[in-house]
Short mmCIF file of C-alpha atoms in Angstrom, two decimals:
data_model
loop_
_atom_site.label_atom_id
_atom_site.label_comp_id
_atom_site.label_asym_id
_atom_site.label_seq_id
_atom_site.Cartn_x
_atom_site.Cartn_y
_atom_site.Cartn_z
CA MET A 15 -14.26 27.99 -23.33
CA LEU A 16 -17.34 26.12 -24.43
CA ILE A 17 -18.94 23.81 -21.85
CA THR A 18 -20.55 20.68 -23.19
CA ALA A 19 -22.53 17.85 -21.64
CA PHE A 20 -19.37 15.90 -20.90
CA SER A 21 -19.69 12.92 -18.56
CA LEU A 22 -17.49 13.42 -15.52
CA ALA A 23 -16.71 10.62 -13.10
CA ALA A 24 -15.91 12.75 -10.06
CA ALA A 25 -18.89 14.86 -9.07
CA GLY A 26 -19.90 17.66 -6.72
CA CYS A 27 -21.80 20.90 -6.06
CA GLY A 28 -21.92 23.70 -3.46
CA SER A 29 -23.79 26.94 -2.39
CA ALA A 30 -23.41 30.38 -0.93
CA GLY A 31 -23.63 34.06 -1.66
CA ARG A 32 -20.86 36.22 -3.05
CA GLN A 33 -17.75 36.38 -0.85
CA PRO A 34 -16.59 39.85 0.28
CA SER A 35 -13.08 40.94 -0.58
CA ALA A 36 -10.27 40.35 1.89
CA GLU A 37 -10.39 43.98 3.01
CA ARG A 38 -14.15 43.90 3.72
CA ARG A 39 -14.70 40.35 4.96
CA PRO A 40 -16.91 39.87 8.02
CA GLU A 41 -15.23 39.00 11.28
CA GLY A 42 -14.28 35.32 11.50
CA VAL A 43 -14.21 34.74 7.73
CA ALA A 44 -10.70 34.07 6.48
CA THR A 45 -9.04 34.95 3.24
CA THR A 46 -7.21 32.19 1.42
CA ALA A 47 -3.63 31.58 0.43
CA ALA A 48 -4.68 29.10 -2.22
CA VAL A 49 -3.53 29.01 -5.84
CA GLN A 50 -3.79 32.44 -7.49
CA PRO A 51 -5.78 32.76 -10.73
CA GLU A 52 -4.22 33.05 -14.13
CA THR A 53 -4.90 36.12 -16.25
CA SER A 54 -8.37 35.75 -17.82
CA PRO A 55 -10.45 37.56 -20.44
CA PRO A 56 -12.50 40.59 -19.37
CA SER A 57 -15.60 40.10 -17.24
CA SER A 58 -18.54 38.62 -19.13
CA SER A 59 -21.97 37.16 -18.49
CA PRO A 60 -22.40 33.38 -18.02
CA GLU A 61 -24.28 33.27 -21.32
CA ASP A 62 -21.10 34.29 -23.17
CA GLU A 63 -19.66 30.75 -23.13
CA LYS A 64 -16.34 31.56 -24.74
CA TYR A 65 -15.29 33.24 -21.49
CA VAL A 66 -16.69 30.60 -19.13
CA THR A 67 -13.98 28.68 -17.27
CA GLY A 68 -16.17 26.49 -15.11
CA ALA A 69 -19.09 26.17 -12.72
CA PHE A 70 -17.61 28.96 -10.60
CA ASP A 71 -18.79 31.46 -13.23
CA PHE A 72 -22.37 30.23 -12.95
CA ILE A 73 -22.47 30.16 -9.17
CA TYR A 74 -20.81 33.59 -8.94
CA PRO A 75 -22.00 35.30 -12.16
CA ASP A 76 -21.32 38.77 -10.74
CA ARG A 77 -17.64 38.21 -10.02
CA GLY A 78 -15.17 39.63 -12.51
CA ALA A 79 -13.14 37.24 -14.64
CA LEU A 80 -9.99 38.43 -12.87
CA ALA A 81 -11.43 37.51 -9.47
CA ARG A 82 -11.80 33.75 -9.79
CA ASP A 83 -9.59 33.23 -6.79
CA PRO A 84 -10.62 30.61 -4.22
CA VAL A 85 -13.24 31.75 -1.74
CA ASN A 86 -13.64 31.10 1.97
CA VAL A 87 -17.38 31.47 2.42
CA PRO A 88 -19.16 32.88 5.52
CA LEU A 89 -20.82 30.02 7.38
CA ALA A 90 -24.41 29.70 6.17
CA GLY A 91 -26.87 26.90 5.57
CA ASP A 92 -28.38 24.19 7.71
CA PRO A 93 -27.01 21.73 8.62
CA TRP A 94 -24.28 21.68 5.95
CA LYS A 95 -22.39 24.92 5.42
CA LEU A 96 -20.33 25.68 2.34
CA VAL A 97 -17.03 27.00 3.70
CA HIS A 98 -14.73 27.00 0.69
CA LEU A 99 -15.10 27.22 -3.07
CA ALA A 100 -12.15 27.13 -5.48
CA ASP A 101 -11.90 27.25 -9.27
CA TYR A 102 -9.03 25.34 -10.89
CA GLY A 103 -10.48 25.20 -14.39
CA VAL A 104 -13.53 23.86 -16.21
CA PHE A 105 -13.44 20.41 -14.60
CA ASP A 106 -12.04 20.16 -11.09
CA ALA A 107 -13.17 18.60 -7.83
CA LEU A 108 -12.03 17.69 -4.35
CA THR A 109 -12.18 13.93 -3.91
CA HIS A 110 -10.79 13.09 -0.46
CA VAL A 111 -10.64 14.63 3.00
CA VAL A 112 -9.02 13.65 6.32
CA ALA A 113 -9.31 15.27 9.75
CA PRO A 114 -6.44 14.30 12.07
CA ALA A 115 -7.57 16.85 14.69
CA GLU A 116 -10.44 19.22 15.41
CA ASP A 117 -8.47 22.21 14.14
CA ASP A 118 -6.56 20.38 11.39
CA ALA A 119 -7.90 18.87 8.16
CA TRP A 120 -6.74 18.20 4.60
CA ALA A 121 -8.71 18.19 1.35
CA PHE A 122 -7.31 16.69 -1.85
CA GLY A 123 -8.44 16.68 -5.45
CA TRP A 124 -7.35 17.37 -9.00
CA THR A 125 -7.32 20.00 -11.67
CA GLY A 126 -6.92 19.85 -15.42
CA GLY A 127 -8.89 16.69 -16.15
CA SER A 128 -7.38 13.22 -16.56
CA ASN A 129 -3.93 14.64 -17.33
CA GLY A 130 -4.01 17.12 -14.49
CA SER A 131 -2.20 17.54 -11.22
CA PRO A 132 -3.25 16.72 -7.66
CA VAL A 133 -4.31 19.56 -5.38
CA ALA A 134 -3.84 19.74 -1.60
CA LEU A 135 -5.61 22.20 0.72
CA ARG A 136 -5.15 22.43 4.49
CA TRP A 137 -7.52 23.72 7.17
CA ASP A 138 -5.42 25.23 9.95
CA GLY A 139 -8.32 25.92 12.30
CA TRP A 140 -9.06 29.28 10.67
CA GLN A 141 -8.71 29.10 6.90
CA TRP A 142 -8.14 26.77 3.96
CA VAL A 143 -4.73 27.25 2.32
CA SER A 144 -2.94 25.46 -0.51
CA SER A 145 -0.03 23.14 0.24
CA ALA A 146 2.71 22.37 -2.27
CA LEU A 147 3.11 18.71 -3.15
CA PRO A 148 6.42 17.27 -4.38
CA GLY A 149 7.23 18.48 -7.89
CA GLY A 150 6.67 16.03 -10.69
CA VAL A 151 3.84 14.12 -9.02
CA LYS A 152 1.04 13.81 -11.59
CA GLY A 153 -2.15 11.85 -11.72
CA SER A 154 -5.39 11.38 -9.78
CA VAL A 155 -5.76 11.34 -6.01
CA ILE A 156 -7.02 7.86 -5.17
CA ASP A 157 -7.12 7.90 -1.36
CA ALA A 158 -5.89 9.66 1.76
CA GLY A 159 -5.54 8.84 5.43
CA SER A 160 -4.10 10.19 8.66
CA SER A 161 -3.49 9.29 12.29
CA ALA A 162 -2.15 12.63 13.59
CA PRO A 163 -1.42 16.16 12.33
CA ASP A 164 2.15 15.07 11.55
CA ASP A 165 1.14 11.76 9.93
CA VAL A 166 -0.95 12.35 6.80
CA TRP A 167 -0.83 10.09 3.75
CA LEU A 168 -1.89 10.73 0.16
CA HIS A 169 -1.86 8.25 -2.72
CA VAL A 170 -1.77 9.43 -6.33
CA ASN A 171 -2.32 7.12 -9.30
CA ALA A 172 -0.78 7.74 -12.71
CA LYS A 173 -1.53 5.57 -15.76
CA GLU A 174 0.22 2.41 -14.57
CA THR A 175 2.17 3.61 -11.52
CA SER A 176 1.40 5.37 -8.26
CA SER A 177 3.04 7.39 -5.50
CA ALA A 178 2.57 7.28 -1.73
CA LEU A 179 3.10 10.79 -0.32
CA HIS A 180 3.62 11.59 3.37
CA TRP A 181 3.20 14.79 5.40
CA ASP A 182 5.39 14.86 8.53
CA GLY A 183 4.02 18.10 9.93
CA VAL A 184 6.48 20.26 7.96
CA ARG A 185 6.58 19.10 4.33
CA TRP A 186 5.35 16.54 1.83
CA THR A 187 7.73 13.82 0.59
CA VAL A 188 7.36 10.78 -1.65
CA SER A 189 7.48 7.73 0.63
CA LYS A 190 7.29 5.14 -2.16
CA GLU A 191 6.68 4.84 -5.87
CA PHE A 192 4.83 1.67 -6.87
CA PRO A 193 4.96 0.03 -10.33
CA PHE A 194 1.17 -0.41 -10.12
CA THR A 195 -1.89 1.62 -9.19
CA VAL A 196 -3.47 1.52 -5.73
CA TRP A 197 -7.14 1.29 -4.80
CA GLN A 198 -7.15 2.27 -1.12
CA ILE A 199 -4.93 3.11 1.84
CA GLU A 200 -5.63 2.63 5.54
CA VAL A 201 -3.69 4.52 8.21
CA LEU A 202 -3.86 3.36 11.83
CA ASP A 203 -0.75 5.08 13.11
CA SER A 204 2.71 6.08 11.88
CA THR A 205 3.92 2.46 11.91
CA HIS A 206 0.78 0.77 10.55
CA VAL A 207 -0.18 1.88 7.03
CA TRP A 208 -1.72 -0.39 4.38
CA ALA A 209 -2.05 0.09 0.63
CA LEU A 210 -4.40 -2.07 -1.42
CA PRO A 211 -3.40 -2.51 -5.11
CA SER A 212 -6.15 -1.96 -7.66
CA ALA A 213 -4.92 -4.67 -10.02
CA ASP A 214 -5.84 -8.33 -9.63
CA ALA A 215 -3.51 -8.68 -6.67
CA THR A 216 -3.98 -10.89 -3.63
CA VAL A 217 -1.50 -8.96 -1.48
CA ALA A 218 -1.57 -5.60 0.21
CA TRP A 219 1.47 -3.46 0.98
CA PHE A 220 2.36 -2.52 4.54
CA PHE A 221 4.43 0.38 5.91
CA ASP A 222 5.95 -0.25 9.36
CA GLY A 223 7.50 3.16 9.93
CA THR A 224 10.77 2.39 8.14
CA GLY A 225 9.80 0.81 4.83
CA TRP A 226 7.16 -0.95 2.71
CA ARG A 227 6.68 -4.70 2.34
CA GLU A 228 4.07 -7.08 0.97
CA ALA A 229 1.28 -8.26 3.27
CA PRO A 230 -0.85 -11.24 2.13
CA LEU A 231 -4.63 -11.00 1.78
CA PRO A 232 -6.93 -14.03 2.15
CA ASP A 233 -6.02 -16.75 -0.35
CA GLY A 234 -7.61 -16.18 -3.73
CA VAL A 235 -9.35 -12.97 -2.67
CA LEU A 236 -9.13 -9.70 -4.55
CA GLY A 237 -9.24 -6.90 -2.00
CA LEU A 238 -11.93 -4.23 -2.38
CA ALA A 239 -11.60 -2.40 0.94
CA ILE A 240 -9.42 -2.70 4.02
CA GLY A 241 -9.73 -1.36 7.57
CA ALA A 242 -8.08 -1.73 10.95
CA THR A 243 -9.36 -1.58 14.51
CA ALA A 244 -6.04 -2.20 16.29
CA PRO A 245 -2.40 -2.62 15.21
CA GLY A 246 -2.85 -6.40 14.97
CA THR A 247 -6.44 -6.54 13.75
CA LEU A 248 -7.36 -6.08 10.09
CA TRP A 249 -10.70 -6.29 8.33
CA ALA A 250 -11.02 -6.71 4.56
CA VAL A 251 -13.84 -6.85 2.06
CA GLY A 252 -12.89 -8.89 -0.96
CA THR A 253 -14.20 -10.87 -3.90
CA SER A 254 -13.34 -14.41 -4.90
CA GLY A 255 -14.28 -16.77 -7.73
CA LYS A 256 -15.02 -15.96 -11.37
CA GLY A 257 -18.06 -15.55 -13.55
CA ALA A 258 -21.29 -16.77 -12.01
CA GLN A 259 -19.34 -18.07 -9.00
CA THR A 260 -18.02 -14.63 -8.05
CA ALA A 261 -18.85 -13.75 -4.45
CA THR A 262 -17.83 -11.15 -1.92
CA GLY A 263 -17.14 -11.60 1.75
CA LEU A 264 -15.78 -9.98 4.88
CA PHE A 265 -12.55 -11.30 6.38
CA ARG A 266 -10.71 -10.62 9.64
CA SER A 267 -7.06 -11.09 10.53
CA ASP A 268 -5.38 -11.16 13.92
CA GLY A 269 -1.95 -10.95 12.36
CA THR A 270 -1.46 -14.70 11.91
CA GLY A 271 -3.99 -15.41 9.13
CA TRP A 272 -7.40 -14.58 7.71
CA THR A 273 -10.82 -15.99 8.59
CA ARG A 274 -14.13 -15.35 6.85
CA VAL A 275 -16.62 -13.45 8.99
CA SER A 276 -20.13 -14.84 9.36
CA PHE A 277 -23.00 -12.35 9.48
CA GLY A 278 -25.22 -14.82 11.34
CA GLY A 279 -27.89 -15.04 8.65
CA ILE A 280 -28.85 -11.35 8.66
CA PHE A 281 -28.49 -11.21 4.85
CA PRO A 282 -30.24 -13.50 2.33
CA ALA A 283 -27.98 -16.28 1.08
CA ASP A 284 -26.64 -16.07 -2.47
CA ASP A 285 -28.94 -18.01 -4.78
CA GLY A 286 -30.06 -18.20 -8.37
CA GLU A 287 -31.92 -14.90 -8.15
CA GLY A 288 -29.43 -12.63 -6.46
CA TYR A 289 -26.22 -12.25 -4.52
CA LEU A 290 -24.63 -10.08 -1.86
CA ARG A 291 -21.99 -7.64 -3.07
CA LEU A 292 -20.03 -5.95 -0.30
CA GLU A 293 -18.19 -2.86 -1.46
CA ASN A 294 -17.01 -0.83 1.52
CA LEU A 295 -16.27 -0.93 5.23
CA VAL A 296 -15.41 1.63 7.89
CA THR A 297 -13.93 0.90 11.30
CA GLY A 298 -14.37 2.98 14.44
CA GLY A 299 -13.04 0.45 16.94
CA GLU A 300 -13.17 -3.22 17.95
CA ASP A 301 -16.87 -2.81 18.74
CA ASP A 302 -17.66 -0.50 15.85
CA VAL A 303 -17.38 -1.89 12.30
CA TRP A 304 -19.70 -1.04 9.41
CA VAL A 305 -20.02 -2.81 6.05
CA PHE A 306 -21.95 -1.54 3.05
CA GLY A 307 -22.98 -3.03 -0.27
CA SER A 308 -25.99 -4.27 -2.17
CA ARG A 309 -28.20 -7.27 -2.78
CA THR A 310 -27.98 -7.50 -6.57
CA GLU A 311 -30.19 -9.38 -8.99
CA ARG A 312 -28.34 -11.79 -11.25
CA GLN A 313 -28.10 -10.62 -14.85
CA GLU A 314 -30.21 -13.42 -16.25
CA GLU A 315 -33.09 -12.48 -13.91
CA SER A 316 -33.39 -8.92 -15.26
CA GLY A 317 -35.22 -8.16 -18.48
CA GLU A 318 -33.46 -7.91 -21.82
CA GLY A 319 -31.56 -4.65 -22.06
CA GLU A 320 -32.21 -3.79 -18.41
CA ARG A 321 -29.62 -3.17 -15.73
CA PRO A 322 -29.66 -5.74 -12.92
CA ARG A 323 -31.71 -4.36 -10.03
CA SER A 324 -30.04 -4.01 -6.66
CA LEU A 325 -30.96 -2.84 -3.18
CA PRO A 326 -28.52 -1.22 -0.74
CA VAL A 327 -27.55 -3.14 2.41
CA ALA A 328 -25.65 -2.19 5.55
CA ALA A 329 -24.64 -3.97 8.74
CA HIS A 330 -22.98 -3.00 12.03
CA TRP A 331 -20.75 -4.99 14.40
CA ASP A 332 -21.02 -3.89 18.05
CA GLY A 333 -18.34 -6.24 19.36
CA ARG A 334 -20.82 -9.04 20.05
CA SER A 335 -23.02 -9.56 17.00
CA TRP A 336 -23.95 -8.23 13.58
CA ARG A 337 -27.13 -6.25 12.98
CA ALA A 338 -28.61 -5.43 9.58
CA VAL A 339 -29.39 -1.73 9.18
CA THR A 340 -32.27 -0.58 7.01
CA VAL A 341 -31.26 1.72 4.14
CA PRO A 342 -33.80 3.44 1.83
CA PRO A 343 -33.90 1.49 -1.46
CA LYS A 344 -33.72 4.62 -3.65
CA TRP A 345 -30.06 5.22 -2.80
CA ARG A 346 -26.66 3.77 -3.55
CA LEU A 347 -24.06 3.91 -0.81
CA ARG A 348 -20.71 5.54 -1.50
CA ALA A 349 -18.01 6.90 0.82
CA ALA A 350 -18.62 6.53 4.55
CA VAL A 351 -17.02 7.51 7.84
CA ALA A 352 -17.57 6.27 11.40
CA ASP A 353 -18.91 8.97 13.72
CA GLY A 354 -17.01 7.72 16.79
CA ARG A 355 -20.26 6.95 18.63
CA GLY A 356 -21.16 3.64 17.05
CA GLY A 357 -22.80 5.28 14.04
CA ALA A 358 -21.74 6.26 10.54
CA HIS A 359 -22.28 8.95 7.94
CA VAL A 360 -22.63 7.76 4.33
CA ILE A 361 -22.72 9.69 1.06
CA VAL A 362 -25.67 8.41 -0.95
CA TRP A 363 -26.26 8.81 -4.68
CA PRO A 364 -29.50 8.23 -6.59
CA ALA A 365 -30.18 4.65 -7.62
CA ASP A 366 -28.66 3.59 -10.95
CA ASP A 367 -32.06 2.47 -12.21
CA ASP A 368 -33.78 5.80 -11.49
CA PRO A 369 -34.10 7.43 -14.95
CA GLY A 370 -34.95 10.85 -13.49
CA ALA A 371 -32.08 10.98 -11.02
CA ASP A 372 -29.30 13.57 -11.19
CA ILE A 373 -26.00 11.90 -10.36
CA HIS A 374 -24.54 15.32 -9.56
CA THR A 375 -26.74 15.67 -6.48
CA THR A 376 -25.88 13.75 -3.32
CA SER A 377 -27.23 13.47 0.20
CA VAL A 378 -25.67 12.31 3.47
CA LEU A 379 -27.33 9.46 5.36
CA SER A 380 -26.49 9.43 9.08
CA LEU A 381 -26.94 6.03 10.76
CA ALA A 382 -27.00 5.95 14.57
CA ALA A 383 -25.98 3.08 16.82
CA ASP A 384 -29.60 2.69 18.01
CA GLY A 385 -30.81 2.02 14.47
CA SER A 386 -32.27 5.46 13.80
CA SER A 387 -31.27 7.48 10.76
CA SER A 388 -31.53 10.95 9.29
CA VAL A 389 -30.80 12.58 5.95
CA SER A 390 -29.15 15.92 5.21
CA VAL A 391 -28.57 17.57 1.84
CA PRO A 392 -25.67 19.96 1.11
CA GLU A 393 -26.94 22.76 -1.12
CA VAL A 394 -25.68 25.68 -3.17
CA SER A 395 -27.52 28.69 -4.50
CA GLY A 396 -27.80 28.38 -8.25
CA GLY A 397 -26.13 24.98 -8.42
CA ARG A 398 -26.06 21.29 -7.53
CA VAL A 399 -23.90 19.52 -4.94
CA SER A 400 -22.06 16.22 -5.22
CA LEU A 401 -19.89 15.14 -2.31
CA ASN A 402 -17.12 12.60 -2.84
CA ASP A 403 -15.72 12.00 0.66
CA LEU A 404 -16.32 12.63 4.37
CA ALA A 405 -14.10 12.98 7.43
CA ALA A 406 -15.20 13.19 11.06
CA ALA A 407 -13.62 15.23 13.84
CA PRO A 408 -15.03 15.18 17.39
CA GLU A 409 -17.24 18.23 16.80
CA LYS A 410 -17.38 18.49 13.02
CA ILE A 411 -17.91 16.57 9.80
CA TRP A 412 -16.10 17.69 6.67
CA GLY A 413 -17.46 16.92 3.22
CA VAL A 414 -15.62 17.58 -0.04
CA GLY A 415 -16.72 17.40 -3.63
CA ALA A 416 -17.68 19.83 -6.36
CA ALA A 417 -20.31 22.38 -7.33
CA TYR A 418 -22.17 22.14 -10.64
CA PRO A 419 -24.38 24.66 -12.44
CA SER A 420 -28.14 24.17 -12.02
CA GLU A 421 -28.55 23.37 -15.71
CA VAL A 422 -28.23 19.56 -15.83
CA THR A 423 -26.71 19.56 -19.34
CA LEU A 424 -23.68 21.49 -18.03
CA THR A 425 -21.18 19.35 -16.15
CA ALA A 426 -18.47 21.91 -15.52
CA SER A 427 -17.47 21.69 -11.87
CA THR A 428 -15.69 23.73 -9.24
CA SER A 429 -14.13 22.39 -6.01
CA ALA A 430 -16.13 22.75 -2.80
CA VAL A 431 -15.67 22.09 0.94
CA TYR A 432 -18.61 21.72 3.34
CA ALA A 433 -18.72 21.50 7.13
CA ARG A 434 -21.38 20.33 9.56
CA THR A 435 -21.24 20.89 13.32
CA ILE A 436 -21.92 17.84 15.47
CA THR A 437 -24.02 18.33 18.58
CA PRO A 438 -23.30 16.06 21.59
#
């Protein structure tokens, strides 16, 4: 199949050498029980595009066409290690990951493009294996969450509807079908699950262990992200107003109502030149809340035909006060996860206004509670890496995304899982 320079929203890239067969694998490297490949044309070189099925063929050019089965890769690389690579077609990627326990994690994604099916993989402490989702569920994975190995949630959006799926430790079932699409879910425990609609809705939906019901958001606020630090404490980033009066804010609820959170002047006030746009938050506890966004120039201040310039911003709540955290201006902040120690790990993409940037190459910015930071870059031999989501276990960080060929005009992708060991 011919690969063209097709723009793909979900991105990713990975790296490693060729994986030995199951019979000759090195000790400690697992085989996989993931989806088996379909019959393919005879083996061919990557240059023979009519036989190319995806980025997998470029990253593993010496593998036969009949051996495009998913690969569990020997741990290699520093500090990120590519541990799993799977080919589900020309365009596929893993988009979300959760880690309910040190030896238990789930990775979710899609195959087959916009009309494809969701994919679920499970790490059982030794290998990544595929897990069958309920039949008939189609669409894109929009979010996932978990509170325990027997309490994992997955939300899949179709064109105008969505499905909330639940893993009870034995099987997947459809918990609820919504007549609208969902933007985000937040799982605190088995009786506290929130779903945030992606339409212009001012309510969230709440699962109490027996059923779903509506849960109001702040008046007049469209929810962008939601988090929880205790069963009765919610945090929400939302936007209010229209046109030039549109503004974002952080809100907190104790279960009886919502109040706007003041950052104590750590960010410049909205004015005629620019405004604060909060986009994401992650919660690690009552004394560990992170918010991320940008300080964006108003459209009329940028030159004709230019994109409004913006600088990334971040702030941390330690239970007493808010502190602004310095973020390099060349990056844009994407998915984030609390590290459980007052810090956070954030996927960063090149700035939108960087003409030479490759959007299919991401880094991970690690922010510590003491204000220090470090950067790590997942890599792949012969390709580019783009992570989409992170999950933190006590001794490990999981990153999922996709691997792309080195040639920037080729945007075929193949699903990838990375791991990074955390030192105390």
